[in-house]
Amino acid sequence: LPAGPDGRFQGRSSDVAIIGAPIDLGAGDRPGARYGPDAIRTAPYLSGELYHMEFQTEIFKYLSVVDAGNSPVPVASHDGAIANLRKFASTVVANTDRLVTLGGDNSIVLPVLEALAERHGPVALVHFDAHTDTWGADLPALTHATVIRRAVERGLLRHGHQIGIRGYGPPADVLQWGEENGLTCWNMEDIEESGLTEVIQVVCERVSGPAYLSIDIDVLDPAFAPGTGTPEPGGLTSRELLGAVRTLARHLDLVGMDVVEVSPPYDHADITATAANRCVMEFLAATAHRLRTSA
Ligand SMILES: [Mn+2]
């Protein structure tokens, strides 16, 4: 992709700008997500215009996409890194219609949502994750486990759907807080019962206006994404997730998306980085299709 450090494509506002957030000081366990952005970028073997077979669309013929590079980060300061990212994302958001952010641990989503809110106001959130990231009621810190609570507290979300939740927490009172604050939780049991296709259809019906897609790669089963900070067995397959991304990007007005928690030191054969790369590719393909068919 051409470089466009301020988000512009050949002097004009771009359709999509990609940034990296090489930050992992918000991770509670198994760090390494700071290496995620570059691993996601270099995972593919693709080049050229890229014809997407399902959409029958040449992606870069209909979509101007730039890579704005990685946010600068100071050494060993999470707060400093988050502040830098906020500034960097704001500049890029002003010059692009859609922001793609490559994480980084999940905490990087907060400054990105703040930057997007400056231009689009609060967004609807579609959040794939094994975890709700709504801990932190009595802990003011921003971490990868508190980021969604912080986003709610700052009024950055109109409502949200959290998909793929499983495992051992958060406890019932935290889940109830989420419900009371506009977050709908679709756990793996719901998905097993009705199928992901059905769940995504309901989400598409309920979400309107500017929306944001956030993908913690640990929503995938560790079989499909071993290279992540907090793996949780019993998750989605890559095929399910990529299909969901296509449907959501086709039907919703996504002003941004991210893929976070890819931790290359724990990856094998680039499985996780490649899955993350393809999440972005499917978003680009579906967006190109959307622009082509609405033109
Ligand atoms: Mn997670």
Coordinates of C-alpha atoms and ligand atoms in Angstrom, one line a residue:
L1 CA 0.0 0.0 0.0
P2 CA 1.2 3.6 -0.6
A3 CA 2.3 5.5 2.5
G4 CA 0.1 8.3 3.6
P5 CA 1.4 9.4 7.0
D6 CA -1.4 11.9 7.5
G7 CA -4.2 9.6 6.1
R8 CA -4.3 11.3 2.7
F9 CA -4.2 9.4 -0.6
Q10 CA -2.6 11.5 -3.4
G11 CA -3.4 14.7 -1.6
R12 CA -7.1 13.8 -1.1
S13 CA -9.0 12.3 1.8
S14 CA -8.6 8.5 1.6
D15 CA -11.4 5.9 1.7
V16 CA -9.4 3.8 4.3
A17 CA -6.2 4.6 6.2
I18 CA -4.4 2.0 8.2
I19 CA -2.3 2.7 11.3
G20 CA -0.4 0.5 13.7
A21 CA -0.5 0.8 17.5
P22 CA 2.6 -1.1 18.7
I23 CA 1.7 -1.0 22.3
D24 CA 1.3 -3.8 24.8
L25 CA 1.8 -2.3 28.2
G26 CA -1.9 -2.6 28.8
A27 CA -1.7 -6.5 28.7
G28 CA -2.1 -8.4 31.9
D29 CA -0.4 -11.6 30.7
R30 CA 1.8 -12.8 27.8
P31 CA 3.0 -9.5 26.3
G32 CA 4.2 -9.2 22.7
A33 CA 1.3 -7.5 20.9
R34 CA 3.6 -4.5 20.3
Y35 CA 5.0 -6.6 17.4
G36 CA 1.5 -7.2 16.1
P37 CA 1.1 -4.4 13.5
D38 CA 4.2 -5.3 11.6
A39 CA 3.5 -9.1 11.7
I40 CA -0.1 -8.4 10.4
R41 CA 1.3 -6.3 7.6
T42 CA 3.9 -8.8 6.5
A43 CA 1.8 -12.0 6.9
P44 CA 0.2 -12.0 3.4
Y45 CA 1.7 -13.2 0.2
L46 CA -0.7 -11.0 -1.8
S47 CA 0.1 -8.1 -4.2
G48 CA -1.6 -6.1 -6.9
E49 CA -5.2 -5.1 -7.3
L50 CA -6.5 -8.2 -5.4
Y51 CA -9.7 -9.6 -7.0
H52 CA -12.0 -10.7 -4.2
M53 CA -13.8 -13.8 -5.5
E54 CA -17.0 -13.7 -3.5
F55 CA -17.6 -10.0 -4.2
Q56 CA -16.2 -10.2 -7.7
T57 CA -14.5 -6.9 -7.0
E58 CA -10.9 -5.6 -7.5
I59 CA -10.4 -4.1 -4.1
F60 CA -8.0 -1.3 -4.9
K61 CA -9.8 -0.3 -8.0
Y62 CA -12.7 1.0 -5.9
L63 CA -11.0 1.9 -2.7
S64 CA -8.2 4.3 -2.0
V65 CA -6.2 2.9 0.9
V66 CA -3.0 4.2 2.5
D67 CA -0.8 2.9 5.2
A68 CA -0.1 5.8 7.7
G69 CA 2.5 3.7 9.6
N70 CA 2.8 3.1 13.3
S71 CA 2.0 5.5 16.0
P72 CA 5.2 6.8 17.7
V73 CA 5.5 5.3 21.2
P74 CA 7.7 6.5 24.1
V75 CA 9.7 3.8 25.9
A76 CA 8.0 2.0 28.8
S77 CA 5.1 4.5 29.3
H78 CA 1.6 3.2 28.6
D79 CA 0.0 6.6 29.3
G80 CA 2.5 8.3 27.0
A81 CA 1.9 5.7 24.3
I82 CA -1.9 6.1 24.6
A83 CA -1.6 9.9 24.4
N84 CA 0.6 9.7 21.3
L85 CA -1.8 7.3 19.6
R86 CA -4.8 9.5 20.4
K87 CA -3.0 12.5 18.7
F88 CA -1.8 10.3 15.7
A89 CA -5.3 8.8 15.2
S90 CA -6.9 12.2 15.3
T91 CA -4.7 13.5 12.5
V92 CA -5.4 10.5 10.4
V93 CA -9.2 10.4 11.1
A94 CA -9.4 14.0 9.8
N95 CA -8.1 12.8 6.4
T96 CA -9.9 9.4 5.9
D97 CA -13.4 8.1 5.8
R98 CA -12.5 4.8 7.6
L99 CA -9.7 4.1 10.1
V100 CA -8.1 0.6 10.4
T101 CA -6.0 0.1 13.5
L102 CA -3.6 -2.8 13.9
G103 CA -2.9 -3.6 17.6
G104 CA -1.4 -3.7 20.0
D105 CA -3.2 -4.9 23.1
N106 CA -6.9 -4.1 23.5
S107 CA -6.3 -0.9 25.5
I108 CA -5.4 0.9 22.2
V109 CA -9.1 0.9 21.3
L110 CA -9.9 3.7 23.7
P111 CA -7.8 6.5 22.1
V112 CA -9.0 5.3 18.7
L113 CA -12.6 5.6 19.7
E114 CA -11.9 9.1 21.1
A115 CA -10.3 10.2 17.9
L116 CA -13.3 8.8 15.9
A117 CA -15.8 10.5 18.2
E118 CA -14.3 13.9 17.4
R119 CA -15.5 13.4 13.8
H120 CA -18.4 11.0 14.0
G121 CA -19.7 11.3 17.5
P122 CA -20.3 8.2 19.7
V123 CA -20.4 5.0 17.6
A124 CA -22.2 1.7 17.8
L125 CA -19.8 -1.0 18.7
V126 CA -19.5 -4.6 17.3
H127 CA -16.9 -6.3 19.4
F128 CA -15.6 -9.8 18.8
D129 CA -13.7 -11.1 21.9
A130 CA -13.5 -14.0 24.3
H131 CA -13.7 -11.3 27.0
T132 CA -16.0 -8.4 27.7
D133 CA -13.1 -6.1 28.8
T134 CA -15.5 -4.4 31.2
W135 CA -13.6 -5.1 34.4
G136 CA -12.3 -2.2 36.4
A137 CA -15.2 -0.8 38.4
D138 CA -12.9 0.0 41.3
L139 CA -9.7 0.3 39.3
P140 CA -9.4 3.5 37.3
A141 CA -6.6 2.3 35.1
L142 CA -6.8 1.7 31.3
T143 CA -5.8 -1.9 30.6
H144 CA -6.8 -4.4 28.0
A145 CA -9.4 -5.8 30.4
T146 CA -11.0 -2.4 31.3
V147 CA -11.1 -0.7 27.9
I148 CA -14.8 -1.2 27.1
R149 CA -15.8 0.1 30.5
R150 CA -13.7 3.2 30.0
A151 CA -15.2 3.8 26.6
V152 CA -18.7 3.6 28.1
E153 CA -17.8 5.9 30.9
R154 CA -16.5 8.5 28.5
G155 CA -19.7 8.4 26.4
L156 CA -18.0 7.0 23.3
L157 CA -20.5 4.3 22.5
R158 CA -24.2 4.6 21.6
H159 CA -24.6 0.8 22.2
G160 CA -22.6 -2.3 21.6
H161 CA -22.8 -6.0 20.8
Q162 CA -20.1 -8.3 22.3
I163 CA -19.7 -11.6 20.4
G164 CA -17.9 -14.8 21.3
I165 CA -17.7 -14.2 25.1
R166 CA -16.7 -17.3 27.1
G167 CA -14.6 -18.6 29.9
Y168 CA -14.3 -17.6 33.5
G169 CA -15.5 -14.1 34.1
P170 CA -16.4 -11.4 34.4
P171 CA -18.8 -12.1 37.2
A172 CA -22.6 -11.6 37.0
D173 CA -22.6 -8.1 38.5
V174 CA -20.2 -6.9 35.8
L175 CA -22.2 -8.5 33.0
Q176 CA -25.3 -6.8 34.5
W177 CA -23.5 -3.4 34.4
G178 CA -22.8 -4.0 30.7
E179 CA -26.5 -4.8 30.0
E180 CA -27.6 -1.6 31.9
N181 CA -25.1 0.4 29.8
G182 CA -26.3 -0.8 26.4
L183 CA -23.9 -3.7 25.8
T184 CA -25.5 -6.9 24.5
C185 CA -23.5 -10.0 25.2
W186 CA -23.6 -12.9 22.7
N187 CA -21.6 -15.7 24.4
M188 CA -20.4 -18.8 22.7
E189 CA -23.4 -20.7 24.0
D190 CA -25.7 -18.4 22.2
I191 CA -23.7 -18.9 19.0
E192 CA -23.7 -22.6 19.4
E193 CA -27.5 -22.6 19.8
S194 CA -28.4 -20.3 16.9
G195 CA -25.3 -20.2 14.7
L196 CA -23.1 -17.2 14.1
T197 CA -24.9 -16.3 10.9
E198 CA -28.1 -15.8 12.7
V199 CA -26.5 -13.7 15.5
I200 CA -24.8 -11.5 12.9
Q201 CA -28.1 -11.0 11.2
V202 CA -29.7 -9.8 14.4
V203 CA -26.7 -7.5 15.1
C204 CA -27.0 -6.0 11.6
E205 CA -30.8 -5.3 12.2
R206 CA -30.1 -3.6 15.6
V207 CA -27.1 -1.5 14.6
S208 CA -27.6 1.8 12.8
G209 CA -25.6 4.9 12.2
P210 CA -21.8 5.2 12.4
A211 CA -20.4 1.9 13.7
Y212 CA -17.1 0.5 14.8
L213 CA -15.9 -3.1 14.5
S214 CA -13.4 -4.2 17.0
I215 CA -11.8 -7.7 16.8
D216 CA -9.8 -9.2 19.6
I217 CA -8.1 -12.1 17.8
D218 CA -8.7 -14.2 20.9
V219 CA -12.3 -14.6 19.8
L220 CA -10.9 -17.3 17.6
D221 CA -10.2 -20.7 19.2
P222 CA -6.5 -21.0 20.1
A223 CA -6.4 -23.7 17.4
F224 CA -6.8 -20.8 14.9
A225 CA -5.0 -18.1 16.9
P226 CA -2.4 -19.4 19.3
G227 CA -0.4 -16.2 19.1
T228 CA -2.3 -14.0 21.6
G229 CA -2.0 -12.8 25.1
T230 CA -5.0 -14.5 26.8
P231 CA -6.1 -17.5 24.8
E232 CA -9.4 -19.1 25.7
P233 CA -10.3 -22.5 24.3
G234 CA -13.8 -23.0 22.7
G235 CA -13.9 -20.1 20.3
L236 CA -14.8 -19.3 16.7
T237 CA -13.2 -20.7 13.6
S238 CA -11.4 -18.4 11.2
R239 CA -14.0 -19.2 8.6
E240 CA -16.8 -18.1 10.9
L241 CA -15.1 -14.8 11.8
L242 CA -14.1 -13.9 8.2
G243 CA -17.7 -14.5 7.1
A244 CA -19.0 -12.3 9.9
V245 CA -16.6 -9.5 9.0
R246 CA -17.8 -9.6 5.4
T247 CA -21.4 -9.4 6.4
L248 CA -20.9 -6.6 8.9
A249 CA -18.7 -4.5 6.6
R250 CA -21.2 -5.0 3.8
H251 CA -24.3 -3.9 5.8
L252 CA -23.1 -1.4 8.4
D253 CA -21.7 2.1 8.1
L254 CA -18.3 1.2 9.6
V255 CA -16.2 4.3 10.3
G256 CA -13.4 2.2 11.7
M257 CA -12.2 -1.3 12.6
D258 CA -9.3 -2.8 14.5
V259 CA -7.6 -6.1 15.1
V260 CA -5.9 -6.4 18.4
E261 CA -4.0 -8.8 20.6
V262 CA -1.9 -10.5 18.0
S263 CA 1.2 -11.5 19.9
P264 CA 3.8 -12.8 17.4
P265 CA 6.2 -14.2 20.0
Y266 CA 3.5 -16.8 20.8
D267 CA 2.5 -17.4 17.2
H268 CA 3.3 -20.5 15.1
A269 CA 3.7 -20.4 11.3
D270 CA 2.1 -16.9 11.3
I271 CA -1.3 -18.5 11.9
T272 CA -2.6 -15.7 14.1
A273 CA -1.0 -12.9 12.1
T274 CA -2.5 -14.3 8.9
A275 CA -6.0 -14.6 10.4
A276 CA -5.7 -10.9 11.5
N277 CA -4.5 -9.8 8.1
R278 CA -7.4 -11.5 6.5
C279 CA -9.9 -9.8 8.8
V280 CA -8.6 -6.5 7.5
M281 CA -8.7 -7.8 3.9
E282 CA -12.3 -8.9 4.2
F283 CA -13.2 -5.5 5.6
L284 CA -11.5 -3.8 2.7
A285 CA -13.1 -6.2 0.1
A286 CA -16.6 -5.7 1.6
T287 CA -16.1 -1.9 1.7
A288 CA -14.9 -1.9 -1.9
H289 CA -18.0 -3.9 -2.8
R290 CA -20.2 -1.4 -0.9
L291 CA -18.7 1.6 -2.7
R292 CA -18.9 -0.1 -6.1
T293 CA -22.5 -1.1 -5.8
S294 CA -23.7 2.2 -4.3
A295 CA -21.9 4.3 -6.9
Ligands
MN1 MN -9.8 -10.8 24.8

